[in-house]
Short mmCIF file of C-alpha atoms in Angstrom, two decimals:
data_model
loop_
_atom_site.label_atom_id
_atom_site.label_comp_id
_atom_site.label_asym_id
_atom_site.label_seq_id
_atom_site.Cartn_x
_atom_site.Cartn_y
_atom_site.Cartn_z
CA UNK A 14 0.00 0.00 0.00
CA UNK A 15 1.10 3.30 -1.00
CA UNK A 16 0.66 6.54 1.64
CA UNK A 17 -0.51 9.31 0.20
CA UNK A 18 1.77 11.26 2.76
CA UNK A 19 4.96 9.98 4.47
CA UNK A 20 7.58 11.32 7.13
CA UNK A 21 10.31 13.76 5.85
CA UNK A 22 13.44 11.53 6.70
CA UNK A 23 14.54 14.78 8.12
CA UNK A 24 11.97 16.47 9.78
CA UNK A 25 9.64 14.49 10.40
CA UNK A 26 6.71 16.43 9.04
CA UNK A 27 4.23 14.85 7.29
CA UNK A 28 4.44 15.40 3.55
CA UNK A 29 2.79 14.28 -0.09
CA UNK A 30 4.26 11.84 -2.22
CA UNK A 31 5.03 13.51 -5.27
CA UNK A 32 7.32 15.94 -2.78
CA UNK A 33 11.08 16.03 -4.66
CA UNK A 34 12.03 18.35 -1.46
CA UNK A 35 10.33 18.51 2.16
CA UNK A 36 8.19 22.24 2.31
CA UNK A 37 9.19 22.41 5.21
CA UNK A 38 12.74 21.41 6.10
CA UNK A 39 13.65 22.09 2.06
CA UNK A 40 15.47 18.36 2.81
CA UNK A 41 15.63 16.50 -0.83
CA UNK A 42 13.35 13.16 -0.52
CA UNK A 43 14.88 10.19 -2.42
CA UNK A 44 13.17 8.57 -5.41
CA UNK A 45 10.89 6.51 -4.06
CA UNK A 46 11.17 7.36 -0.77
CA UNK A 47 7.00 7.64 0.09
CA UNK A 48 6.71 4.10 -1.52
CA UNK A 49 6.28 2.93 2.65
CA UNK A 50 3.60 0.18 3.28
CA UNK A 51 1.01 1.62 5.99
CA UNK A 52 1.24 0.08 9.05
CA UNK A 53 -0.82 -2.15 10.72
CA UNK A 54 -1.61 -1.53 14.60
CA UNK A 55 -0.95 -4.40 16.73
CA UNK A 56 -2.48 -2.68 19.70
CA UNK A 57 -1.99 -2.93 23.30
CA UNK A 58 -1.55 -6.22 24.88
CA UNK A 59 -5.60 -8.43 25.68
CA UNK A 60 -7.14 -6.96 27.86
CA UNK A 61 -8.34 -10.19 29.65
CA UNK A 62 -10.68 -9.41 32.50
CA UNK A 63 -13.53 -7.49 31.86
CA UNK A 64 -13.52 -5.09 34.62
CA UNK A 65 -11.64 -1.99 33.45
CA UNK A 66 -11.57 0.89 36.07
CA UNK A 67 -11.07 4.41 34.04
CA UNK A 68 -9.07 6.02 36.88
CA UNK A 69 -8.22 9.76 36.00
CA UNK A 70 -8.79 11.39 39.18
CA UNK A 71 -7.76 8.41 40.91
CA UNK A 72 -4.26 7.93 38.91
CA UNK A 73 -3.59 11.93 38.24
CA UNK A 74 -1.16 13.49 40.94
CA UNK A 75 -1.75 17.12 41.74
CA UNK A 76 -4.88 17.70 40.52
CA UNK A 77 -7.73 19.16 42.39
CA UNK A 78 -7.29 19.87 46.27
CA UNK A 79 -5.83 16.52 47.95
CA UNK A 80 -3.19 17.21 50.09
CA UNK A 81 -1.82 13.75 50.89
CA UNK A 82 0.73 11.90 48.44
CA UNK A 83 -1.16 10.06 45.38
CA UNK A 84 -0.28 6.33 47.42
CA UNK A 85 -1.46 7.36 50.51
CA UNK A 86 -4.93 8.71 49.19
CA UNK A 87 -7.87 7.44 49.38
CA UNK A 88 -8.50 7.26 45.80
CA UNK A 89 -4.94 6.08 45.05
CA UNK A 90 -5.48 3.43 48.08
CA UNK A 91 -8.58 2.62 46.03
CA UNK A 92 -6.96 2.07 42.66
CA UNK A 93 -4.00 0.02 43.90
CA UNK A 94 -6.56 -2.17 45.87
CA UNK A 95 -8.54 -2.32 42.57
CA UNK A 96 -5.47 -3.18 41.01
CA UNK A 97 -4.26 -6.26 43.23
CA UNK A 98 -7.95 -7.11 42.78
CA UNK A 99 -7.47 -7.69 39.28
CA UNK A 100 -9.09 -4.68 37.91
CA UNK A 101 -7.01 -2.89 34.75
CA UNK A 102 -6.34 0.59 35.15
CA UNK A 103 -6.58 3.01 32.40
CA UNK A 104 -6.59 6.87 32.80
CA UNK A 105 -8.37 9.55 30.65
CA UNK A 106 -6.63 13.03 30.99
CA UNK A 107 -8.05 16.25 30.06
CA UNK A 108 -5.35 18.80 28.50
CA UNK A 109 -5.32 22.14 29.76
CA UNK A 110 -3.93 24.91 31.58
CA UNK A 111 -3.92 23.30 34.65
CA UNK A 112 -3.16 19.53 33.80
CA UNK A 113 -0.51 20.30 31.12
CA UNK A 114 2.34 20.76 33.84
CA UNK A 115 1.28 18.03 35.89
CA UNK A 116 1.68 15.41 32.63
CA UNK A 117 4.80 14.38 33.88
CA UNK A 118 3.80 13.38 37.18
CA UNK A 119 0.52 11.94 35.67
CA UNK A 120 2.64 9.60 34.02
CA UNK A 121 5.06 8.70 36.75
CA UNK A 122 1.75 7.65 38.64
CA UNK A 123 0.61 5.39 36.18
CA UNK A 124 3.58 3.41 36.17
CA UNK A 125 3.41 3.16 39.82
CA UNK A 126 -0.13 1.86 39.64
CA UNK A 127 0.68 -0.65 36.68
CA UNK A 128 -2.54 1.17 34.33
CA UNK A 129 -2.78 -0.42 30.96
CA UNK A 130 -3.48 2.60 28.55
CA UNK A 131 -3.77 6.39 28.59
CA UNK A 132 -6.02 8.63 26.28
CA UNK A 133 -5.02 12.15 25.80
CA UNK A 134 -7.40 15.00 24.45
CA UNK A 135 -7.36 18.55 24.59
CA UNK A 136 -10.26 20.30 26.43
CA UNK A 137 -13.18 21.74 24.55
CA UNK A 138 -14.95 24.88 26.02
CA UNK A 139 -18.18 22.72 26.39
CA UNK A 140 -19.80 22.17 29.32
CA UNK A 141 -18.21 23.98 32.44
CA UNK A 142 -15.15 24.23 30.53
CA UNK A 143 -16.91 26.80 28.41
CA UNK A 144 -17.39 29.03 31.91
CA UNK A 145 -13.87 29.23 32.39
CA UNK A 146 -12.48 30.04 29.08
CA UNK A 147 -8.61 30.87 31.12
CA UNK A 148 -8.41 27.12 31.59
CA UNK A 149 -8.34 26.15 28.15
CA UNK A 150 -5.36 26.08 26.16
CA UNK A 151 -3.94 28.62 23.82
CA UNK A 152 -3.12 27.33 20.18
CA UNK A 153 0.38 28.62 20.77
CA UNK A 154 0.78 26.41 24.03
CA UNK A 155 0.74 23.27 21.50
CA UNK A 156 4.30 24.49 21.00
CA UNK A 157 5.02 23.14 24.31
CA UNK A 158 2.42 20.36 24.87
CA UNK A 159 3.95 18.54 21.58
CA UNK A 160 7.16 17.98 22.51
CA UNK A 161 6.89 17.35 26.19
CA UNK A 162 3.81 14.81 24.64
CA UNK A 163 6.61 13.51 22.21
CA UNK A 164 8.70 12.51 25.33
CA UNK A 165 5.96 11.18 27.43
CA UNK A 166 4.84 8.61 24.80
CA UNK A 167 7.61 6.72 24.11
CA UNK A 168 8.48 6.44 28.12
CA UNK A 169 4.64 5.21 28.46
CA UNK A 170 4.94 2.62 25.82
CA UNK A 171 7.96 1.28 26.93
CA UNK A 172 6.00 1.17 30.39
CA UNK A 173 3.68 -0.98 29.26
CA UNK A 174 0.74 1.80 28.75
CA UNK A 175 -0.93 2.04 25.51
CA UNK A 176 -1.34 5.84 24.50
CA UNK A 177 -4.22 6.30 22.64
CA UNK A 178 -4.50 10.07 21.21
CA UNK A 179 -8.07 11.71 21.23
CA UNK A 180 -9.36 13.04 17.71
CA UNK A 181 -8.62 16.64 18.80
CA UNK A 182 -5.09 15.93 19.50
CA UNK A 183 -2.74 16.91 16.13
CA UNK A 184 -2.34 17.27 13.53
CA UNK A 185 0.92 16.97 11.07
CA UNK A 186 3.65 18.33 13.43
CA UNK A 187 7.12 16.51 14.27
CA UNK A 188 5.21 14.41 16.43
CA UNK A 189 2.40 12.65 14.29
CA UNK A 190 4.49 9.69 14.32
CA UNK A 191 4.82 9.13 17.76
CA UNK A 192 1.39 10.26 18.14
CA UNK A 193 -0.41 8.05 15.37
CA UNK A 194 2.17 6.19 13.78
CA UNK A 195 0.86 3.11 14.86
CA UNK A 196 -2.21 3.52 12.99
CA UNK A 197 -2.85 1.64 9.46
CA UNK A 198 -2.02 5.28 7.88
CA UNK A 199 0.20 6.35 9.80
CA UNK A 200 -1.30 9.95 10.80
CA UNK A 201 -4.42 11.76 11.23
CA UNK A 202 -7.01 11.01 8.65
CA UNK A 203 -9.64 13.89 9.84
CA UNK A 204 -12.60 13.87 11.72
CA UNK A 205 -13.69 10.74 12.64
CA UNK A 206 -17.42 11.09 13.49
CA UNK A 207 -20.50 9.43 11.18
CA UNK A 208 -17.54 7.68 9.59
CA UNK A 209 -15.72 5.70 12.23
CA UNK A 210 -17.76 6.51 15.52
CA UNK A 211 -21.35 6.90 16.58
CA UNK A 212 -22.86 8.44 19.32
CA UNK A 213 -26.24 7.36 21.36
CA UNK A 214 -27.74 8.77 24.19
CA UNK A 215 -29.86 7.92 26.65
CA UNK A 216 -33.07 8.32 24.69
CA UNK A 217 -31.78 6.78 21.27
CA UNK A 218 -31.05 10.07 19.70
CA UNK A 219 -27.85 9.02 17.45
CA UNK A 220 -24.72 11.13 16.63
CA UNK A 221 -21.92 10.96 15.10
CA UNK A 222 -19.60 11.40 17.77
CA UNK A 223 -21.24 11.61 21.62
CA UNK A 224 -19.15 14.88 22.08
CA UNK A 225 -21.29 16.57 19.71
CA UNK A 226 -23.94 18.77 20.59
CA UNK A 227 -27.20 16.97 20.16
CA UNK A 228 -29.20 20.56 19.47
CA UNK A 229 -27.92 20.61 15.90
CA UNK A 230 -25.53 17.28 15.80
CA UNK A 231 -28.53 14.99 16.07
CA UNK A 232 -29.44 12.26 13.20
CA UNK A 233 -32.69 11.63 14.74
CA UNK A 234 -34.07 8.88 17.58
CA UNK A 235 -34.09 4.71 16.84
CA UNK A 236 -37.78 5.40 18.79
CA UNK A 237 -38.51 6.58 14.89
CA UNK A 238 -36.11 5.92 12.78
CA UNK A 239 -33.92 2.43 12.45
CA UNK A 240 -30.24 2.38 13.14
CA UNK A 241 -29.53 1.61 9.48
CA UNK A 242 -31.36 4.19 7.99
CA UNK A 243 -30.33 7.21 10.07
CA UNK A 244 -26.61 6.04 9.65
CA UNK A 245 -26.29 5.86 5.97
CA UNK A 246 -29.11 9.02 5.35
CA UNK A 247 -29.35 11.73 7.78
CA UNK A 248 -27.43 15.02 7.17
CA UNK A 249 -25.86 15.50 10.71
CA UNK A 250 -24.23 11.43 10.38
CA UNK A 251 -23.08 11.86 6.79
CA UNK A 252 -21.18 15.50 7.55
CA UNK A 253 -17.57 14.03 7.26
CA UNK A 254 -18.72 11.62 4.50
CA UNK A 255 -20.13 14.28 2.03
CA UNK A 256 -17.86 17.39 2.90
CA UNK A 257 -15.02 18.92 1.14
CA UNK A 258 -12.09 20.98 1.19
CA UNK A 259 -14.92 24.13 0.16
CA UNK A 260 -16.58 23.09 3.52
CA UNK A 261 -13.26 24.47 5.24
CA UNK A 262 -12.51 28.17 6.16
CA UNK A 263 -9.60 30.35 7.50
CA UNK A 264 -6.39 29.16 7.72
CA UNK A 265 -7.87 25.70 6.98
CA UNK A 266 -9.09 26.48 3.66
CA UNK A 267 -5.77 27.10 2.06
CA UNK A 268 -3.73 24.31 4.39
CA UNK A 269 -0.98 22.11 2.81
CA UNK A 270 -3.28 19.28 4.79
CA UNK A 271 -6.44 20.28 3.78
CA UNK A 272 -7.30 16.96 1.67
CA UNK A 273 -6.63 14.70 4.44
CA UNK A 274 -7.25 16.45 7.55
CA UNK A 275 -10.60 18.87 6.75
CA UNK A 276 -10.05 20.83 9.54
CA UNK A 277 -9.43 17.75 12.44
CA UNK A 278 -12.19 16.97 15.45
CA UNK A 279 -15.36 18.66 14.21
CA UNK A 280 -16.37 18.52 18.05
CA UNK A 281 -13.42 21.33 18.69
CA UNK A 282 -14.19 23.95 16.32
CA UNK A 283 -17.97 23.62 16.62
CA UNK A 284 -17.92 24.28 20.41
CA UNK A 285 -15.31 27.03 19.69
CA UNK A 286 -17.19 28.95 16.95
CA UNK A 287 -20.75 27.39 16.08
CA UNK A 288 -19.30 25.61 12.60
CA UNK A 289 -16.76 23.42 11.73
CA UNK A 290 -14.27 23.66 9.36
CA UNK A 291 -11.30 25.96 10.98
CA UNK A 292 -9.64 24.11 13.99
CA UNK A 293 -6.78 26.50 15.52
CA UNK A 294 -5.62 23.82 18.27
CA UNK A 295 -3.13 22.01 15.42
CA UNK A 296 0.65 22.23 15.74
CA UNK A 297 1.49 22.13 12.08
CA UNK A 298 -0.67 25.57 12.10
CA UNK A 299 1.34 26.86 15.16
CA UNK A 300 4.35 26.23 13.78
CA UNK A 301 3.57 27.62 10.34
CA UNK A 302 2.05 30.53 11.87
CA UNK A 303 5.30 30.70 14.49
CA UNK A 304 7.46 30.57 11.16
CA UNK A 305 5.68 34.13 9.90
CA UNK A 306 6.37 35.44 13.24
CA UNK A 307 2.53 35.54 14.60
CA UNK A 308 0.18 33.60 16.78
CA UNK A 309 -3.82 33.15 17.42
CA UNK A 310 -5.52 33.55 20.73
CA UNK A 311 -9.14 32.41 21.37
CA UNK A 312 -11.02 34.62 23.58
CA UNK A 313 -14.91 33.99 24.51
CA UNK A 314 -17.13 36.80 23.30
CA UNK A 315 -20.18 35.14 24.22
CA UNK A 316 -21.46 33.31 27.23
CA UNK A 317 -23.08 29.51 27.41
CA UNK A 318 -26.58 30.15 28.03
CA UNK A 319 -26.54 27.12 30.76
CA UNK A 320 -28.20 24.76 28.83
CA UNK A 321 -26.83 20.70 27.88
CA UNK A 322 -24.32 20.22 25.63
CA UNK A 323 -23.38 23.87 26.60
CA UNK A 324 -21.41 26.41 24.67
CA UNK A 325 -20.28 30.11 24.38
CA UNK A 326 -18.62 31.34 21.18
CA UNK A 327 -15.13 32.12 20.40
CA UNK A 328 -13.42 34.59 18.59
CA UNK A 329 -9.73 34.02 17.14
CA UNK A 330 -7.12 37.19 17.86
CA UNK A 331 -3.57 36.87 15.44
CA UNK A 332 -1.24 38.65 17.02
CA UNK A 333 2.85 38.75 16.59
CA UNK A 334 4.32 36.32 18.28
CA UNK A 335 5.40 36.42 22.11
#
């Protein structure tokens, strides 16, 4: 299988096969050089027992106001007596302003604890998060989330923990390969909702990813409508399926990834600005952008109106950068 996009041998970026020089290193690629079969993810090691415990809080050091030491908690007590139970621990951790420091530790806990697997993902002003916009990430902070992520990985995996990335983590920086490589294309392929994933809720309405907001994300209910039918017809399920590069806007529009990635997790820029189709929190874009000497800054102009699925709106600032 040929990639349509393969690692610069010197950078590392991400780059199309009919390259003769990497846009972004200028490094000459080799005849044949993109002619790399995909590969194919073994995956973490069986997960034999059924019970899985997803221990964030339990696992994370330093987060929220516990004073004692992680082992000594009583949520650490209860995860290593979970553990020596027989219960796999994985973690889920939430990317932001006040976790991003703490990643290091995070980690150091979970080898302590033995966990299994870790999913990242970057938080999405949705929910509370959108009521306290100066916990969320910058796009410029991805310039120091990557690479400490880039060394975090590797030291997991060689733990024994499975990293799995979250759809809004990326896209095509010097670290897609750690972050993705182990998937059958080797990077990001987009948005994965109404394509790979599927959403239900409590009362059958279906989605295409559960993240979504169900006010305007919604396919319809399996109370009406079979599973079948609202899959392969309705408009809010087939969004990733039947969109194109025209569907994208600002800096997305015109990016040297536009064909592959669309614009990344639709969840992201939909809580961020009401649409989809321009996705700031990408480190290819904050380098690029780094390159020209500027930056973007998200700032909320407009309150969530306390409702489910809840969002404010967003409002992207470029200014030179710091």
């Amino acid at each position: 299988m040929v990639r349509v996009l393969f690692s610069c041998p010197s950078c590392a970026r991400h780059i199309r096969t009919t390259e003769v020089a990497c846009p972004f290193c200028g490094g000459v690629v080799a005849e044949g050089a993109g002619a790399i079969p995909a590969r194919a993810w073994g995956g973490p090691a069986p997960m034999t027992r059924a019970a899985i415990l997803l221990a964030t809080a339990a696992v994370t050091a330093g987060c929220g106001k516990e004073t004692k030491p992680p082992e000594t908690s009583d949520a650490g007590m209860m995860v290593v007596n979970l553990r020596d139970a027989g219960v796999i621990i994985t973690c889920n951790t939430q990317i932001n302003r006040l976790s991003m420091t703490e990643l290091p530790k995070i980690l150091d806990r979970m080898i302590a604890v033995g966990a299994r697997a870790w999913q990242i993902q970057l938080t999405v002003p949705m929910g509370r998060a959108a009521d306290e916009p100066d916990v969320l990430l910058q796009p410029f902070d991805l310039d120091e989330v990557f690479p400490m992520l880039a060394e975090l990985i590797p030291r997991a995996r060689a733990s024994g923990i499975e990293v799995v990335s979250g759809n809004n983590i990326g896209y095509f920086g010097p670290s897609e390969n750690i972050l993705r490589g182990r998937t059958l294309c080797g990077h990001s392929s987009g948005c994965g909702a109404g394509r790979v994933s599927m959403g239900i809720e409590a009362d059958g309405t279906i989605k295409g990813c559960p993240s979504l907001a169900t006010s305007t994300w919604s396919g319809g209910t399996v109370r009406e409508r079979s599973l079948r039918e609202i899959w392969e017809r309705a408009t809010a399920l087939r969004y990733t399926r039947d969109r194109t590069t025209t569907d994208l806007w600002g800096f997305c529009a015109t990016c040297y990834y536009a064909d592959d990635c669309k614009a990344g997790c639709t969840w992201t820029a939909d809580s961020l600005f009401g649409k989809p189709g321009n996705n700031p929190y990408c480190h290819h874009r904050v380098l690029e952008m780094k390159r020209a000497g500027t930056r973007e800054r998200v700032v909320r102009v407009e309150e969530a109106p306390g409702e489910p699925f809840d969002r404010g709106k967003f409002e992207l600032i470029v200014e030179p950068w710091a």
